[in-house]
Coordinates of C-alpha atoms in Angstrom, one line a residue:
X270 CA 0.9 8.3 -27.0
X271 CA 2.4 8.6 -30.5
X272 CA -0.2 11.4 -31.7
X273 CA 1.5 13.6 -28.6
X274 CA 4.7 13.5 -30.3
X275 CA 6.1 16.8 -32.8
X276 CA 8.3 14.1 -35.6
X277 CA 10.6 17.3 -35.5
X278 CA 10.9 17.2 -31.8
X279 CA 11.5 13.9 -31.6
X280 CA 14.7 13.7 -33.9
X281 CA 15.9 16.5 -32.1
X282 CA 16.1 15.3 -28.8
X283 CA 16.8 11.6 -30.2
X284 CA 20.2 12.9 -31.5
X285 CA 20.7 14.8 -28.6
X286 CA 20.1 11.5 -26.2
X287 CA 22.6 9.9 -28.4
X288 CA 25.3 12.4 -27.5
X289 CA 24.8 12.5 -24.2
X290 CA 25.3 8.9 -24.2
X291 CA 29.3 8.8 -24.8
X292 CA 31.0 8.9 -21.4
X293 CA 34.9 9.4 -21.4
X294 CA 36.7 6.3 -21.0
X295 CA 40.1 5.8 -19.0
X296 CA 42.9 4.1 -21.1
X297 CA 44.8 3.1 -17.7
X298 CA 42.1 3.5 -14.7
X299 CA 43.8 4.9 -11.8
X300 CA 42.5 3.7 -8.4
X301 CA 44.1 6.1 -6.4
X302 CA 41.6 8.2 -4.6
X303 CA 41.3 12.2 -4.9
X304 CA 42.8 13.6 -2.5
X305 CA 40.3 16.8 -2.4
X306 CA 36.7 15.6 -3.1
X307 CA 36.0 19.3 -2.5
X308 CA 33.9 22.4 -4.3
X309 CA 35.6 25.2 -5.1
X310 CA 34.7 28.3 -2.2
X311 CA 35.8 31.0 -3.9
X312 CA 34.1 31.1 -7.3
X313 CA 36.0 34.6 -8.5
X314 CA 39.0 31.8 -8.7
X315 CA 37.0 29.8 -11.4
X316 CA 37.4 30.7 -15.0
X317 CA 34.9 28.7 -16.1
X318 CA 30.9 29.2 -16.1
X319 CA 30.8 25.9 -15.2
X320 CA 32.0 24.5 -11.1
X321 CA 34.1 21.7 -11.9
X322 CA 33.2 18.7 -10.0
X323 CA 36.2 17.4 -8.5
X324 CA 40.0 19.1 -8.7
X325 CA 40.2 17.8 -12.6
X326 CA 36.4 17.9 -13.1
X327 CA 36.0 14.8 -13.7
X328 CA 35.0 13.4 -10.3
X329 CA 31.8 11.3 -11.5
X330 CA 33.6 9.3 -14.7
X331 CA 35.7 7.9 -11.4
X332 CA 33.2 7.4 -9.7
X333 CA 31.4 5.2 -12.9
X334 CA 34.8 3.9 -13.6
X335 CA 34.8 2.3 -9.9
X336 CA 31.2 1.5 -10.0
X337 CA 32.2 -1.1 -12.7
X338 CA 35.5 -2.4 -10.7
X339 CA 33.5 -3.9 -7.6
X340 CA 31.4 -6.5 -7.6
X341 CA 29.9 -5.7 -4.1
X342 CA 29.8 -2.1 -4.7
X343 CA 28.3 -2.6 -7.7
X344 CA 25.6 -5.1 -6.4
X345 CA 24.6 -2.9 -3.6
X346 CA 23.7 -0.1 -6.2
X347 CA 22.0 -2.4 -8.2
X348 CA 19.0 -3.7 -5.4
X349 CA 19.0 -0.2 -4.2
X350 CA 18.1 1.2 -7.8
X351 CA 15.6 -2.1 -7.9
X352 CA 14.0 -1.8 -4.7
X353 CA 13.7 2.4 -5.1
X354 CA 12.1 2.1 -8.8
X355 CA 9.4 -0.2 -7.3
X356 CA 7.5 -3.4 -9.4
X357 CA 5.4 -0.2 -11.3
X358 CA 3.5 2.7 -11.4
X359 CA -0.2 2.7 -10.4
X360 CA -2.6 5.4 -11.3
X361 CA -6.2 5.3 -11.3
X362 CA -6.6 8.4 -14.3
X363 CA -7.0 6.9 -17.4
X364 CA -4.9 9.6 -19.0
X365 CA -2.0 9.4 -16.5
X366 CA -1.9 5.5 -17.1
X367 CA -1.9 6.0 -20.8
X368 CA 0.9 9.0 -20.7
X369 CA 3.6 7.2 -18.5
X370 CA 3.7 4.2 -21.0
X371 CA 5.5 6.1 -23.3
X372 CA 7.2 9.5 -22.0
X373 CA 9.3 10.4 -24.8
X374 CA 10.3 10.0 -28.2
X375 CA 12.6 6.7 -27.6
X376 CA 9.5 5.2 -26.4
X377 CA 10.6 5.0 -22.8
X378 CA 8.2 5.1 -20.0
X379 CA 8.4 6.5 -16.8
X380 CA 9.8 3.4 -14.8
X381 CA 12.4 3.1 -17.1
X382 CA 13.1 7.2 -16.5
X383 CA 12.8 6.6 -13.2
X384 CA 15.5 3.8 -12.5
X385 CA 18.0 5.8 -14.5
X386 CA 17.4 8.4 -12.0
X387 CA 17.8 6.4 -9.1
X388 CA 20.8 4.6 -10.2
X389 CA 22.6 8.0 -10.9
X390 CA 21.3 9.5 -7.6
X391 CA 22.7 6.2 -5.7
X392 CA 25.6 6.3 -8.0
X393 CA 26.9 10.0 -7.8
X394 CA 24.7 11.7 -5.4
X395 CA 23.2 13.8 -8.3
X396 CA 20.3 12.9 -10.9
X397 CA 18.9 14.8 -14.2
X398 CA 15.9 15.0 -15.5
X399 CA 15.1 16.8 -18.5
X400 CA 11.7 18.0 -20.0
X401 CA 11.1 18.7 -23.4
X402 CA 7.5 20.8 -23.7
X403 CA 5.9 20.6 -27.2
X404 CA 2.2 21.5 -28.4
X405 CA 0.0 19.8 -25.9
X406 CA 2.5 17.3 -24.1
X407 CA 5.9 16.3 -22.6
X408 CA 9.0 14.8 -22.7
X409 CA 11.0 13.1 -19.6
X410 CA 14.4 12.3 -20.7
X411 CA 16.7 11.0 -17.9
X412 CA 20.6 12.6 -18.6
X413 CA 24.2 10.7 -17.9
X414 CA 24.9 12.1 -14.7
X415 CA 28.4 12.2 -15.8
X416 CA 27.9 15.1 -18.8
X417 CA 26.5 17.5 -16.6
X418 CA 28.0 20.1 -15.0
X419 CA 26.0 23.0 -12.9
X420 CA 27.1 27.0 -13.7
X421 CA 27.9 29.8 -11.6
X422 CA 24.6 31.0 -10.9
X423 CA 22.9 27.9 -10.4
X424 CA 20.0 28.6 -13.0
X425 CA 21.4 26.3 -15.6
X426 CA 23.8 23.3 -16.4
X427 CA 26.4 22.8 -19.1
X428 CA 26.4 19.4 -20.9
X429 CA 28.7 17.7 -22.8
X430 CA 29.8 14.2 -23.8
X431 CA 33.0 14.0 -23.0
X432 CA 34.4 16.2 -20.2
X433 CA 38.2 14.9 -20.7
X434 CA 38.0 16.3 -24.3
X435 CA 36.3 19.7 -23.3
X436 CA 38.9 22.3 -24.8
X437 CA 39.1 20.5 -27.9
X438 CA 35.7 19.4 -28.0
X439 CA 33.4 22.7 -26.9
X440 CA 31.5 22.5 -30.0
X441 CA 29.6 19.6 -27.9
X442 CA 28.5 21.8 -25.2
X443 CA 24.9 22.3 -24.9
X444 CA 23.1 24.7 -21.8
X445 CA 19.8 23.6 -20.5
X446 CA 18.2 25.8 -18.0
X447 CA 17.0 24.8 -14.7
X448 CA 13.6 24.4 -14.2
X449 CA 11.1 26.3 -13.7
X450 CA 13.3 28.8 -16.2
X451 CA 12.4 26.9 -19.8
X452 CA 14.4 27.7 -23.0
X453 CA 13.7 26.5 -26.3
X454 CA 10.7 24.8 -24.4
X455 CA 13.9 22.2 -22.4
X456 CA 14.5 22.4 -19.0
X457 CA 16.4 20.7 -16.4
X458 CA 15.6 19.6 -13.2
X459 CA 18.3 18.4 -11.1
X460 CA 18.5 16.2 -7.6
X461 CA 21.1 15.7 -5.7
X462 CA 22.0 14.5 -1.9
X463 CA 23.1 17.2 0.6
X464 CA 26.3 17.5 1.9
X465 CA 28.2 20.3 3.6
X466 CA 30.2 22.8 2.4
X467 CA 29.2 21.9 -1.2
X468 CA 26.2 23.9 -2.8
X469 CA 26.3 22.6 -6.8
X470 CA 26.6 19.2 -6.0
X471 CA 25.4 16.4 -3.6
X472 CA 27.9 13.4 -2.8
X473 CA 26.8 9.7 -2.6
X474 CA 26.4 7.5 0.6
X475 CA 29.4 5.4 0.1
X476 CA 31.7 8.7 0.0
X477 CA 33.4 7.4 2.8
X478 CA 34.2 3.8 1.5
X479 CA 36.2 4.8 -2.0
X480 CA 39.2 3.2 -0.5
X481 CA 37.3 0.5 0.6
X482 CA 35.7 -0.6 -3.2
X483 CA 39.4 0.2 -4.4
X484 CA 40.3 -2.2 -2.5
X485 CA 37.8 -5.0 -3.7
X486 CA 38.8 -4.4 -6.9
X487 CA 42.7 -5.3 -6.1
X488 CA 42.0 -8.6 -4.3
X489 CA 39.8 -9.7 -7.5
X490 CA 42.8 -8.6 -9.8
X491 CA 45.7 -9.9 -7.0
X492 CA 44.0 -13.0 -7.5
X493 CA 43.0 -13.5 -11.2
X494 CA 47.0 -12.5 -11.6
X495 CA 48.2 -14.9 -9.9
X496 CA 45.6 -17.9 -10.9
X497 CA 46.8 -16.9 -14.7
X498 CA 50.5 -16.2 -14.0
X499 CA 51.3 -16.8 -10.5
X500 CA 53.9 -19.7 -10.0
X501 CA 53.1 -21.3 -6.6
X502 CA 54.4 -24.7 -6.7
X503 CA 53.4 -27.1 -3.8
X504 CA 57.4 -29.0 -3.0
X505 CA 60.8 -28.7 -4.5
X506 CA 62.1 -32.0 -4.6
X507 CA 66.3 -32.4 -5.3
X508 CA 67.1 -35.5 -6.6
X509 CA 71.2 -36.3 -6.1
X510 CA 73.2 -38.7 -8.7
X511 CA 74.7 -39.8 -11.2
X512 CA 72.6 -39.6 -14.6
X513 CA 72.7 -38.2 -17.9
X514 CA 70.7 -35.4 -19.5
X515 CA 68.3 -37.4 -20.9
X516 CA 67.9 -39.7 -18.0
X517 CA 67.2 -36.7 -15.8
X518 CA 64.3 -35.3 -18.5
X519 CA 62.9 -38.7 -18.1
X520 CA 63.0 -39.1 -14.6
X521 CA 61.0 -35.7 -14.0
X522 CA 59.0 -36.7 -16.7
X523 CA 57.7 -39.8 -14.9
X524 CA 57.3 -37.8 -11.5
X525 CA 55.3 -35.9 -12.8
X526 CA 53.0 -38.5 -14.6
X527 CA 52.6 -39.8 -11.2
X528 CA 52.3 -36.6 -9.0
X529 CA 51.0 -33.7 -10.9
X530 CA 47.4 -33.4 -13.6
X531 CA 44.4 -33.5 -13.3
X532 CA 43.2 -34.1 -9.4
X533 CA 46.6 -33.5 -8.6
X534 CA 46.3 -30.0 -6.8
X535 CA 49.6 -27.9 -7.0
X536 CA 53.0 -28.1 -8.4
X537 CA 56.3 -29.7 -7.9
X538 CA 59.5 -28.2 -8.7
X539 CA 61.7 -31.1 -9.7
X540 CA 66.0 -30.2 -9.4
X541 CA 68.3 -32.9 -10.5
X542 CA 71.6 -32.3 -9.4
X543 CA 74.4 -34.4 -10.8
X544 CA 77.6 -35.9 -8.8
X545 CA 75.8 -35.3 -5.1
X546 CA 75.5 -39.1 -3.9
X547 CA 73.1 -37.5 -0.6
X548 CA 69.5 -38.5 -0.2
X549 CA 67.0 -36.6 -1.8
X550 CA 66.1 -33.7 -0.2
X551 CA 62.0 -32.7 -0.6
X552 CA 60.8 -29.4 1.1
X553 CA 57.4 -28.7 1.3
X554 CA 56.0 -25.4 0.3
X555 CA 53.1 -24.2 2.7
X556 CA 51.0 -21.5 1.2
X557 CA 49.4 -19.6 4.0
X558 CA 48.5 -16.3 2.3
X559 CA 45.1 -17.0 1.4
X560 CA 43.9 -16.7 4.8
X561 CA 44.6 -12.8 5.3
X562 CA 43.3 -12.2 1.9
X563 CA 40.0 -14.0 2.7
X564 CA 39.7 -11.8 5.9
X565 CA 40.5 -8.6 3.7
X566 CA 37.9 -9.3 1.5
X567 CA 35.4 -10.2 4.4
X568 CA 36.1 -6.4 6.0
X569 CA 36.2 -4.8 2.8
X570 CA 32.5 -6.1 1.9
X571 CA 31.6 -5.1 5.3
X572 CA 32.6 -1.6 5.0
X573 CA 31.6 -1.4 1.5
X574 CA 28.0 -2.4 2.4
X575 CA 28.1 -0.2 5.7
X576 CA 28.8 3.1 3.9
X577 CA 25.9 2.3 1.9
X578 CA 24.0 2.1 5.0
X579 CA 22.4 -1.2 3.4
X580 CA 21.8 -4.5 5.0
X581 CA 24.5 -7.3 4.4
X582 CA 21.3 -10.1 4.1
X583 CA 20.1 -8.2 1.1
X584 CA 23.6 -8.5 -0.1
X585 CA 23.7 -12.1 0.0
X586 CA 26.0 -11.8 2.8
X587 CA 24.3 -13.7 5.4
X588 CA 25.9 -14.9 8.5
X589 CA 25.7 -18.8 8.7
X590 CA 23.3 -20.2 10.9
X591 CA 21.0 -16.4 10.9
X592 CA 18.8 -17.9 7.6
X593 CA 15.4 -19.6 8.5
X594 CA 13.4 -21.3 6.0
X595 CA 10.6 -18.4 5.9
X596 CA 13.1 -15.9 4.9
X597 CA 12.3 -13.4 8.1
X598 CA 15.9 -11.9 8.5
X599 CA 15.8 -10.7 4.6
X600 CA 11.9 -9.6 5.0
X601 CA 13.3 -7.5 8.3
X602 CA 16.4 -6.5 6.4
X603 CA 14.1 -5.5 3.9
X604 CA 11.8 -3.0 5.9
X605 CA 14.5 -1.4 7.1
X606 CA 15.9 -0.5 4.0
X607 CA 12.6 0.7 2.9
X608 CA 12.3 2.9 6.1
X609 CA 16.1 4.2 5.9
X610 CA 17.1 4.2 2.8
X611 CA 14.7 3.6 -0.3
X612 CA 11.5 5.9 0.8
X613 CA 13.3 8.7 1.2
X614 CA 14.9 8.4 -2.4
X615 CA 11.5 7.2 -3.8
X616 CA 9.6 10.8 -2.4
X617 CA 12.5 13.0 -3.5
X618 CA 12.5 12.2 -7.3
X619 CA 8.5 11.2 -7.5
X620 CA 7.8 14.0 -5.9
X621 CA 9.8 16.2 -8.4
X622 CA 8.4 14.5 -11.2
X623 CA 4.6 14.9 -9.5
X624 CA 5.6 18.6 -9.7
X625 CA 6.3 19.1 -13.8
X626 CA 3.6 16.9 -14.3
X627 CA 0.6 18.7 -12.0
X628 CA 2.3 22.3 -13.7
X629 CA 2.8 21.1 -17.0
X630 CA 0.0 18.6 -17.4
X631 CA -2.3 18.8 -14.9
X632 CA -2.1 15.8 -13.1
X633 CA -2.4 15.6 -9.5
X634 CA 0.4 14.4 -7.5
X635 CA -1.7 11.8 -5.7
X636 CA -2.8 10.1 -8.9
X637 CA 0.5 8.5 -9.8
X638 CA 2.4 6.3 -6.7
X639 CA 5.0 3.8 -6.7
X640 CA 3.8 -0.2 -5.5
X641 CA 6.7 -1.9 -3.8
X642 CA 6.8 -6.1 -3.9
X643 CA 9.3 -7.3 -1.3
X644 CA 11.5 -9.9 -2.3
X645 CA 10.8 -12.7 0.1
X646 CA 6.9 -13.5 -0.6
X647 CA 4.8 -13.9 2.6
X648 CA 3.4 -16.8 1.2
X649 CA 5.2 -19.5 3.1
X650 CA 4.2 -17.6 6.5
X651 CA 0.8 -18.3 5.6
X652 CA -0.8 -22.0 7.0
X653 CA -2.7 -23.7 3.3
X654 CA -5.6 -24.9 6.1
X655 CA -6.7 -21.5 6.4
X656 CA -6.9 -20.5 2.7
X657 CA -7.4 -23.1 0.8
X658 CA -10.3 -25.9 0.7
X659 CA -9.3 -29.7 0.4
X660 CA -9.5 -30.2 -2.9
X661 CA -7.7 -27.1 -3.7
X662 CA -4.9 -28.5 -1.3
X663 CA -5.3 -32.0 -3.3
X664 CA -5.0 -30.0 -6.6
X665 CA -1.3 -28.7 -5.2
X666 CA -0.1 -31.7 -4.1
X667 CA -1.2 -33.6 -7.7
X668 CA -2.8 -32.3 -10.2
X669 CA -4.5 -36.4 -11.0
X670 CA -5.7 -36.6 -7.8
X671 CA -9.4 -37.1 -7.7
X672 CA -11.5 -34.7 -6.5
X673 CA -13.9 -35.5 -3.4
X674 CA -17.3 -34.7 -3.4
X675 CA -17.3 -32.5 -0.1
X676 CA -14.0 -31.6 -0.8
X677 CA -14.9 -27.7 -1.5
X678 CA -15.0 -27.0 2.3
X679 CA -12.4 -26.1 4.7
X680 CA -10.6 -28.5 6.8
X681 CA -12.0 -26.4 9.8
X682 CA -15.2 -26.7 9.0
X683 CA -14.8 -30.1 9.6
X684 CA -15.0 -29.2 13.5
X685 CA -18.3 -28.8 13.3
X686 CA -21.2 -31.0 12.1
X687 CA -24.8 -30.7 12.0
X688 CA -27.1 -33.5 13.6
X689 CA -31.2 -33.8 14.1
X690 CA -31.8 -34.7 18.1
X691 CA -35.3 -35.6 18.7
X692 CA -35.6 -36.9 22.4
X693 CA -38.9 -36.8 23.0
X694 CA -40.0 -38.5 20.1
X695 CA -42.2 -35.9 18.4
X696 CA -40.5 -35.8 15.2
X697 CA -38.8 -32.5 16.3
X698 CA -35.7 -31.4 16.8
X699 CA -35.7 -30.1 20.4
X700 CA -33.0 -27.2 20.3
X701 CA -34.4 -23.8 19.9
X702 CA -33.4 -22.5 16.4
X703 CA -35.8 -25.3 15.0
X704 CA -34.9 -29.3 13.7
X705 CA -31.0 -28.8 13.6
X706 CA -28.9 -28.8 16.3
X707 CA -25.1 -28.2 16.3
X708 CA -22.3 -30.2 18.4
X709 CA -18.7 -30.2 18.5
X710 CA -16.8 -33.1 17.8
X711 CA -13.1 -33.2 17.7
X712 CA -11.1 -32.0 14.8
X713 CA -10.0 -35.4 12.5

């Protein structure tokens, strides 16, 4: 693949890929959601070339910033970018097989194009892919989702590194055509998910659940706070008499010796009042709030994994009691993802990248295609009788177990044996197919 490369082409779009990998960073992230997740309708009103994505324009570094706040929200995007990018590519043309090993100048190949894609597709409802022709060849680059922004006229997009810094920073702005428009032999091809009322840009499948992964976010921080900082103790215990200060430190001391460390759960607030000849007074401290936070969380994954329209058992949230040992509900869980969710994905962004590469290069569409593996084998459906011979069984079950010598048959074979009848006493067999005869005896 290296002799396809121009050196001069590949530095340029090296450093170029290196731009477009800053992303702007919040200081303090903000979790409160936009209140207008909107395109603008009237685009005499925008003074830029660019639509902004979002009332601030910057729409998809929230979106990135809350991708890395949820764990569920983030694990969901994670097996759909999996599941959609497939084990591999399979081609049968020698030259296709050789070109997607390597399909630019980072030494990338296509499945590793291809899951960037699908991770910004699932991630913001928009993916970029751009193509780089030189003398006999091209470059796939995939492009941070985040730096792009379409234009006015929807034949190009504007990118930049950091979209926060833009005024001060619009020496960083490059403009990329959209394919099949090529300038300075780059284009852009963008794919996006469709939504109503907006024409530049598509919106993910979670839209509807921001609140929701804000939300998971705020339990996990509610309760790292309080694990590292939260004072929660388990009894106040007043303890009335007549004792000095250091017989008091002492007596506390030796409480909790005895009550609190290590397999002692909780705390005990000790109070030592002096002069009160009462009984001790000890009030327990119930701490009930974990229960309504354990319910939060269980509706928040629920909705999280909903709006994703993705099944909770390929989210390791399987009901108790629903798993059997052969793995059927994640199998079934599994299809229908395939069916509903990752098929349509797959097409839309192979099927773009078929395109360039039948124009471009002359390969036909049908000569590159995803294989899928699912993630429960279908192995332990299948019975080891019907497969395997004896000694191949013998060699699973111990490696130093000797082999027999009719051991390379099937146990079903067994059913059957062959025997010589001669009832007449010719020396013949008497059955019609000549000296064998064959009878059935019961399976050992």
């Amino acid at each position: 693949m290296s002799q396809r490369k121009q050196p001069k082409r590949k530095s340029q779009v090296k450093n170029l890929q290196t731009q477009k990998s800053n992303t702007f960073e919040f200081g303090v992230f903000n979790l409160a959601i936009p209140e207008h997740i909107e395109e603008p309708l009237d685009l005499a009103k925008v003074r830029t070339k660019f639509i902004p994505f979002g009332t601030n324009n910057l729409f998809p570094q929230y979106l990135a910033e809350l991708k890395r706040k949820s764990s569920t929200h983030r694990s969901v995007l994670a097996q759909k970018t999996i599941f959609t990018s497939g084990a591999k590519f399979v081609t049968n043309n020698e030259d296709v097989k050789e070109y997607i090993k390597d399909v630019n100048a980072d030494g990338e190949s296509l499945r590793e194009v291809f899951k960037k894609l699908a991770d910004d597709y699932y991630s913001f409802g928009n993916a970029y892919l751009e193509g780089v022709l030189y003398d006999g060849g091209l470059n796939l680059y995939h492009i941070d989702a985040t730096t792009v922004r379409m234009s006015k006229n929807k034949k190009e997009v504007y990118v930049h590194p950091d979209w926060a810094k833009y005024n001060s920073m619009k020496d960083k702005l490059s403009i990329i055509p959209i394919y099949p428009k090529v300038s300075e032999n780059r284009f852009v091809i963008q794919f996006k998910d469709y939504e109503p009322t907006f024409q530049f840009y598509g919106l993910p499948d979670y839209i509807a659940a921001l609140e929701h992964i804000a939300v998971d976010y705020e339990i996990g921080k509610w309760n790292h706070t309080k694990f590292k900082n939260g004072f929660q103790p388990s009894a106040i215990v007043e303890i009335n008499g007549d004792m000095g200060e250091e017989e008091a430190k002492k007596l506390v001391r030796e409480a909790q010796k005895k009550f609190v460390g290590d397999g002692n759960n909780g705390k005990i607030m000790f109070i030592v009042k002096n002069g009160d000849t009462s009984s001790a007074n000890v009030q327990i401290i119930k701490d009930d709030q974990e229960g309504s936070w354990i319910d939060l969380q269980r509706i928040t994954d629920q909705n999280i994994v909903t709006a994703h329209r993705w099944q909770p058992s390929l989210s390791g949230l399987v009901s108790s009691g629903k798993m059997n040992n052969t793995g059927s509900e994640i199998r079934i869980a599994y299809d229908l993802a395939m069916t509903t969710v990752i098929k349509d994905t797959s097409d839309l962004l192979l099927n773009g990248i078929r395109g360039v590469l039948f124009k471009e290069l002359g390969f036909l569409p049908e000569e590159l295609v995803i294989h899928y593996e699912p993630p429960i084998s279908f192995a332990t459906q299948i019975d080891p009788k019907q497969v395997l011979t004896i000694n191949e069984q013998r060699r699973m079950l111990d490696e130093d177990l000797p082999m027999l010598e009719e051991g390379n048959m099937f146990l079903t074979d067994r059913e059957q044996i062959i025997v010589t009848r001669d009832d007449d006493g010719d020396g013949k067999g008497d059955d019609e197919v000549g000296d064998m005869q064959v009878t059935e005896i019961e399976k050992e």
